[in-house]
Amino acid sequence: MRKMLLGSLMTLISITFTIASNNVEGKWRTIDEETGKIKSIVEITRKNDKLYGTITKVFDDNPNFDPICEHCNDQLKNKKIVGMQIINGLSIEKNNKWVGNKGILDPENGKYYNVKIWIDKNESNILHVRGYIAFLFRTQTWQRER
């Protein structure tokens, strides 16, 4: 009886750890690929089995920096970037990857991209964000905010 309870407990702990380590929800630091500095914080949330991400903070040397989306062509044109939803309704795919057609907005150029995001298989504090145009893609690495 004890062995069965211990086995069940170990299975439950293993499942809990797997779910937690694959959880993309939370706050993530976006990193400037040229400077290595933090550019922004994006908070990813789940609603009705879809993922959404909102910019909650931007970083700049100018303390009065409050950017707007100058290049957006839709209802986000000239709206503040802080508070802007940039990840839009991603769905879960096999292997704990989330995908969406025109699922991510780059506020620097105002363009939407098809996207796939996933937690690094070796480091649960790393999120890979891959934007696509046709067969061309670019992958960014975001870091979990602690």
Coordinates of N, CA and C in Angstrom, one line a residue:
M1 N 0.8 -1.2 0.0 CA 0.0 0.0 0.0 C 0.9 1.3 0.0
R2 N 1.9 1.3 0.8 CA 2.8 2.4 0.9 C 3.5 2.6 -0.4
K3 N 4.0 1.6 -1.1 CA 4.6 1.7 -2.4 C 3.7 2.3 -3.4
M4 N 2.4 1.8 -3.4 CA 1.5 2.4 -4.3 C 1.2 3.9 -4.1
L5 N 1.1 4.3 -2.8 CA 0.9 5.7 -2.5 C 2.1 6.5 -2.9
L6 N 3.3 6.0 -2.6 CA 4.5 6.7 -2.9 C 4.7 6.8 -4.5
G7 N 4.3 5.8 -5.2 CA 4.4 5.8 -6.6 C 3.4 6.8 -7.2
S8 N 2.2 6.9 -6.6 CA 1.2 7.9 -7.1 C 1.7 9.3 -6.8
L9 N 2.3 9.5 -5.6 CA 2.8 10.8 -5.2 C 3.9 11.2 -6.2
M10 N 4.8 10.3 -6.5 CA 5.9 10.7 -7.4 C 5.3 11.0 -8.8
T11 N 4.3 10.3 -9.3 CA 3.7 10.5 -10.6 C 3.1 11.9 -10.6
L12 N 2.4 12.3 -9.5 CA 1.7 13.6 -9.4 C 2.8 14.7 -9.4
I13 N 3.8 14.5 -8.7 CA 4.9 15.5 -8.6 C 5.5 15.7 -10.0
S14 N 5.7 14.6 -10.7 CA 6.3 14.6 -12.0 C 5.4 15.4 -13.0
I15 N 4.1 15.1 -13.0 CA 3.2 15.7 -13.9 C 3.1 17.2 -13.5
T16 N 3.1 17.6 -12.3 CA 3.0 19.0 -11.9 C 4.3 19.7 -12.4
F17 N 5.4 19.1 -12.2 CA 6.7 19.8 -12.7 C 6.7 19.9 -14.2
T18 N 6.2 19.0 -14.9 CA 6.1 19.0 -16.4 C 5.2 20.2 -16.8
I19 N 4.0 20.3 -16.2 CA 3.1 21.3 -16.6 C 3.7 22.7 -16.2
A20 N 4.3 22.8 -15.0 CA 4.9 24.1 -14.6 C 6.0 24.5 -15.5
S21 N 6.9 23.6 -15.9 CA 8.0 23.9 -16.7 C 7.6 24.2 -18.2
N22 N 6.4 23.8 -18.6 CA 6.0 24.2 -20.0 C 5.0 25.3 -20.0
N23 N 4.8 26.0 -18.9 CA 3.9 27.1 -18.8 C 4.4 28.3 -19.4
V24 N 3.8 28.8 -20.4 CA 4.3 30.1 -21.1 C 3.6 31.3 -20.4
E25 N 2.7 31.1 -19.6 CA 2.0 32.2 -18.9 C 3.0 32.9 -18.0
G26 N 2.9 34.2 -17.9 CA 3.7 35.0 -17.0 C 4.3 36.2 -17.7
K27 N 5.3 36.8 -17.0 CA 6.0 37.9 -17.6 C 7.3 37.5 -18.2
W28 N 7.6 38.1 -19.4 CA 8.8 37.7 -20.2 C 9.5 39.0 -20.6
R29 N 10.8 38.9 -20.5 CA 11.7 40.1 -21.0 C 12.0 39.8 -22.5
T30 N 11.8 40.9 -23.3 CA 12.2 40.8 -24.6 C 13.6 41.5 -24.7
I31 N 14.5 40.9 -25.5 CA 15.9 41.3 -25.5 C 16.2 41.9 -26.8
D32 N 16.9 43.1 -26.8 CA 17.4 43.7 -28.1 C 18.5 42.8 -28.6
E33 N 18.4 42.3 -29.8 CA 19.4 41.3 -30.3 C 20.7 42.0 -30.6
E34 N 20.8 43.3 -30.8 CA 22.0 44.0 -31.1 C 22.8 44.3 -29.8
T35 N 22.1 44.8 -28.8 CA 22.7 45.3 -27.6 C 22.7 44.3 -26.5
G36 N 21.8 43.4 -26.5 CA 21.6 42.5 -25.4 C 20.8 43.1 -24.2
K37 N 20.4 44.3 -24.3 CA 19.6 45.0 -23.3 C 18.1 44.6 -23.3
I38 N 17.5 44.6 -22.2 CA 16.1 44.4 -22.1 C 15.3 45.5 -22.8
K39 N 14.4 45.1 -23.7 CA 13.6 46.1 -24.4 C 12.2 46.4 -23.8
S40 N 11.6 45.3 -23.3 CA 10.3 45.4 -22.8 C 9.9 44.2 -21.9
I41 N 8.8 44.3 -21.3 CA 8.2 43.1 -20.5 C 6.9 42.9 -21.2
V42 N 6.7 41.6 -21.6 CA 5.4 41.2 -22.1 C 4.8 40.2 -21.2
E43 N 3.5 40.4 -20.8 CA 2.8 39.5 -19.9 C 1.9 38.6 -20.8
I44 N 2.1 37.3 -20.7 CA 1.3 36.3 -21.5 C 0.3 35.7 -20.6
T45 N -0.9 35.7 -21.0 CA -2.0 35.2 -20.3 C -2.8 34.2 -21.1
R46 N -3.6 33.3 -20.5 CA -4.5 32.4 -21.2 C -5.9 32.7 -20.9
K47 N -6.7 32.8 -22.0 CA -8.1 33.0 -21.8 C -8.9 32.1 -22.8
N48 N -9.8 31.3 -22.3 CA -10.5 30.3 -23.2 C -9.6 29.5 -24.1
D49 N -8.5 29.0 -23.5 CA -7.6 28.1 -24.2 C -6.8 28.8 -25.3
K50 N -6.7 30.1 -25.3 CA -6.0 30.9 -26.2 C -5.0 31.7 -25.4
L51 N -3.8 32.0 -26.1 CA -2.8 32.8 -25.4 C -2.8 34.3 -26.0
Y52 N -2.6 35.2 -25.1 CA -2.6 36.6 -25.4 C -1.4 37.2 -24.7
G53 N -0.7 38.2 -25.3 CA 0.4 38.9 -24.7 C 0.3 40.4 -24.8
T54 N 0.6 41.1 -23.7 CA 0.5 42.5 -23.6 C 1.8 43.1 -23.1
I55 N 2.2 44.2 -23.7 CA 3.4 44.9 -23.3 C 3.1 45.6 -22.0
T56 N 3.8 45.3 -20.9 CA 3.5 46.0 -19.7 C 4.5 47.1 -19.3
K57 N 5.7 47.0 -20.0 CA 6.7 47.9 -19.6 C 7.7 48.0 -20.8
V58 N 8.3 49.2 -21.0 CA 9.3 49.4 -22.0 C 10.5 50.0 -21.3
F59 N 11.7 49.7 -21.8 CA 12.9 50.2 -21.2 C 13.6 51.2 -22.2
D60 N 14.1 52.3 -21.7 CA 14.9 53.2 -22.5 C 15.7 54.1 -21.6
D61 N 16.8 54.6 -22.1 CA 17.6 55.5 -21.3 C 16.9 56.8 -21.0
N62 N 15.9 57.2 -21.8 CA 15.2 58.4 -21.5 C 14.0 58.1 -20.6
P63 N 14.0 58.6 -19.4 CA 12.9 58.3 -18.4 C 11.5 58.7 -18.8
N64 N 11.4 59.6 -19.8 CA 10.1 60.1 -20.3 C 9.7 59.3 -21.5
F65 N 10.4 58.3 -21.9 CA 10.1 57.5 -23.1 C 8.7 56.9 -22.9
D66 N 7.8 57.2 -23.9 CA 6.4 56.7 -23.8 C 6.0 56.4 -25.3
P67 N 6.5 55.4 -25.9 CA 6.4 55.2 -27.4 C 4.9 54.9 -27.8
I68 N 4.7 55.3 -29.1 CA 3.4 54.9 -29.7 C 3.7 54.1 -30.9
C69 N 2.7 53.4 -31.4 CA 2.8 52.6 -32.6 C 2.6 53.4 -33.8
E70 N 3.6 54.1 -34.3 CA 3.6 55.0 -35.4 C 3.3 54.3 -36.7
H71 N 3.8 53.1 -36.8 CA 3.8 52.3 -38.1 C 2.6 51.4 -38.2
C72 N 1.8 51.3 -37.1 CA 0.6 50.4 -37.2 C -0.4 51.0 -38.2
N73 N -1.1 50.2 -38.9 CA -2.1 50.6 -39.9 C -3.5 50.4 -39.6
D74 N -3.7 49.8 -38.4 CA -5.1 49.5 -38.0 C -5.5 50.3 -36.8
Q75 N -6.4 49.8 -36.0 CA -6.9 50.6 -34.8 C -5.8 50.9 -33.8
L76 N -4.6 50.3 -34.0 CA -3.5 50.6 -33.0 C -2.6 51.8 -33.5
K77 N -2.9 52.3 -34.6 CA -2.1 53.5 -35.1 C -2.1 54.6 -34.1
N78 N -0.9 55.0 -33.7 CA -0.6 56.1 -32.8 C -1.1 55.8 -31.4
K79 N -1.3 54.5 -31.0 CA -1.7 54.1 -29.7 C -0.4 53.8 -28.9
K80 N -0.5 54.0 -27.6 CA 0.7 53.7 -26.7 C 1.0 52.2 -26.8
I81 N 2.3 52.0 -26.8 CA 2.8 50.6 -26.9 C 2.7 49.9 -25.5
V82 N 2.9 50.7 -24.4 CA 2.6 50.1 -23.1 C 1.1 49.9 -23.0
G83 N 0.8 48.6 -22.7 CA -0.6 48.3 -22.6 C -1.2 47.6 -23.9
M84 N -0.3 47.6 -24.9 CA -0.8 47.1 -26.2 C -0.7 45.6 -26.2
Q85 N -1.8 45.0 -26.7 CA -1.8 43.5 -26.9 C -1.0 43.2 -28.2
I86 N 0.1 42.4 -28.1 CA 0.9 42.1 -29.3 C 0.8 40.6 -29.7
I87 N 0.3 39.8 -28.7 CA 0.1 38.3 -29.0 C -1.4 38.1 -29.0
N88 N -1.9 37.5 -30.1 CA -3.3 37.5 -30.3 C -3.9 36.1 -30.6
G89 N -4.4 35.5 -29.5 CA -5.2 34.2 -29.7 C -4.5 33.0 -30.2
L90 N -3.3 32.7 -29.7 CA -2.6 31.6 -30.1 C -3.2 30.3 -29.6
S91 N -3.1 29.2 -30.4 CA -3.7 27.9 -30.0 C -2.6 26.9 -29.8
I92 N -2.9 26.0 -28.9 CA -1.9 25.0 -28.5 C -1.7 24.0 -29.7
E93 N -0.5 23.6 -30.0 CA -0.2 22.6 -31.0 C 0.5 21.4 -30.3
K94 N 0.8 20.4 -31.0 CA 1.6 19.3 -30.4 C 2.9 19.8 -29.8
N95 N 3.4 19.0 -28.9 CA 4.7 19.3 -28.3 C 4.7 20.6 -27.5
N96 N 3.6 21.0 -27.0 CA 3.5 22.2 -26.1 C 4.0 23.5 -26.9
K97 N 3.7 23.6 -28.2 CA 4.0 24.8 -28.9 C 2.7 25.5 -29.2
W98 N 2.7 26.8 -29.1 CA 1.5 27.7 -29.4 C 1.7 28.3 -30.7
V99 N 0.7 28.4 -31.5 CA 0.8 29.0 -32.9 C -0.4 29.9 -33.2
G100 N -0.2 30.8 -34.1 CA -1.2 31.6 -34.6 C -0.9 32.3 -35.9
N101 N -1.9 32.4 -36.8 CA -1.7 33.1 -38.0 C -1.9 34.6 -37.7
K102 N -0.9 35.4 -38.1 CA -0.9 36.8 -37.8 C -1.1 37.0 -36.3
G103 N -0.4 36.1 -35.5 CA -0.6 36.0 -34.1 C 0.3 37.0 -33.3
I104 N 1.2 37.7 -33.9 CA 2.1 38.6 -33.2 C 2.3 39.8 -33.9
L105 N 2.3 41.0 -33.2 CA 2.5 42.3 -33.8 C 3.9 42.8 -33.4
D106 N 4.7 43.3 -34.4 CA 5.9 44.0 -34.0 C 5.6 45.4 -34.1
P107 N 5.5 46.1 -32.9 CA 5.2 47.5 -32.9 C 6.2 48.4 -33.5
E108 N 7.4 47.9 -33.7 CA 8.5 48.8 -34.3 C 8.2 49.0 -35.8
N109 N 7.5 48.0 -36.4 CA 7.2 48.2 -37.9 C 5.7 48.1 -38.2
G110 N 4.9 47.8 -37.2 CA 3.5 47.8 -37.4 C 3.0 46.5 -38.1
K111 N 3.8 45.5 -38.3 CA 3.4 44.3 -39.1 C 3.1 43.2 -38.1
Y112 N 2.1 42.4 -38.6 CA 1.7 41.2 -38.0 C 2.4 40.0 -38.6
Y113 N 2.8 39.0 -37.8 CA 3.5 37.8 -38.3 C 2.8 36.6 -37.8
N114 N 2.8 35.5 -38.6 CA 2.5 34.2 -38.1 C 3.5 33.9 -37.0
V115 N 3.1 33.2 -36.0 CA 4.0 33.0 -34.9 C 3.9 31.6 -34.3
K116 N 5.0 31.1 -33.7 CA 5.1 29.9 -33.0 C 5.9 30.2 -31.7
I117 N 5.4 29.8 -30.5 CA 6.2 30.0 -29.3 C 6.3 28.7 -28.5
W118 N 7.4 28.6 -27.8 CA 7.5 27.4 -27.0 C 8.6 27.6 -26.0
I119 N 8.5 26.9 -24.9 CA 9.5 26.9 -23.8 C 10.7 26.0 -24.2
D120 N 11.9 26.5 -24.0 CA 13.1 25.8 -24.3 C 13.1 24.4 -23.6
K121 N 13.5 23.4 -24.3 CA 13.4 22.0 -23.7 C 14.3 21.8 -22.5
N122 N 15.4 22.6 -22.5 CA 16.4 22.5 -21.4 C 16.3 23.5 -20.3
E123 N 15.6 24.6 -20.6 CA 15.6 25.8 -19.6 C 14.2 26.4 -19.6
S124 N 13.4 26.1 -18.5 CA 12.0 26.6 -18.5 C 11.9 28.1 -18.4
N125 N 13.0 28.8 -18.2 CA 12.9 30.3 -18.1 C 13.3 31.0 -19.4
I126 N 13.3 30.2 -20.5 CA 13.6 30.7 -21.9 C 12.4 30.4 -22.8
L127 N 11.9 31.4 -23.4 CA 10.8 31.3 -24.4 C 11.3 31.6 -25.8
H128 N 11.1 30.7 -26.7 CA 11.4 30.9 -28.1 C 10.2 31.5 -28.8
V129 N 10.4 32.6 -29.5 CA 9.3 33.3 -30.2 C 9.7 33.4 -31.7
R130 N 9.1 32.6 -32.5 CA 9.4 32.6 -34.0 C 8.3 33.2 -34.8
G131 N 8.7 34.3 -35.5 CA 7.8 35.0 -36.4 C 8.1 34.5 -37.8
Y132 N 7.0 34.3 -38.6 CA 7.1 33.8 -40.0 C 6.5 34.8 -41.0
I133 N 7.1 34.8 -42.2 CA 6.5 35.3 -43.4 C 6.8 34.3 -44.4
A134 N 5.8 33.6 -44.9 CA 5.9 32.5 -45.8 C 6.9 31.5 -45.2
F135 N 8.0 31.1 -45.9 CA 8.9 30.2 -45.3 C 10.1 30.8 -44.6
L136 N 10.2 32.1 -44.6 CA 11.2 32.9 -43.9 C 10.8 33.1 -42.4
F137 N 11.8 33.0 -41.5 CA 11.4 33.2 -40.1 C 12.6 33.8 -39.4
R138 N 12.3 34.3 -38.2 CA 13.3 34.8 -37.3 C 12.8 34.4 -35.9
T139 N 13.7 33.9 -35.1 CA 13.4 33.5 -33.7 C 14.1 34.4 -32.7
Q140 N 13.3 34.8 -31.8 CA 13.8 35.6 -30.7 C 13.8 34.7 -29.4
T141 N 14.7 35.1 -28.5 CA 14.7 34.4 -27.2 C 14.3 35.4 -26.1
W142 N 13.2 35.1 -25.4 CA 12.7 35.9 -24.3 C 13.1 35.2 -23.0
Q143 N 13.3 36.0 -22.0 CA 13.7 35.4 -20.7 C 12.5 35.7 -19.7
R144 N 12.3 34.6 -18.9 CA 11.2 34.8 -17.9 C 11.6 35.9 -16.9
E145 N 10.7 36.8 -16.6 CA 10.9 37.8 -15.6 C 10.7 37.1 -14.2
R146 N 11.6 37.4 -13.3 CA 11.6 36.7 -12.0 C 11.2 37.7 -10.9

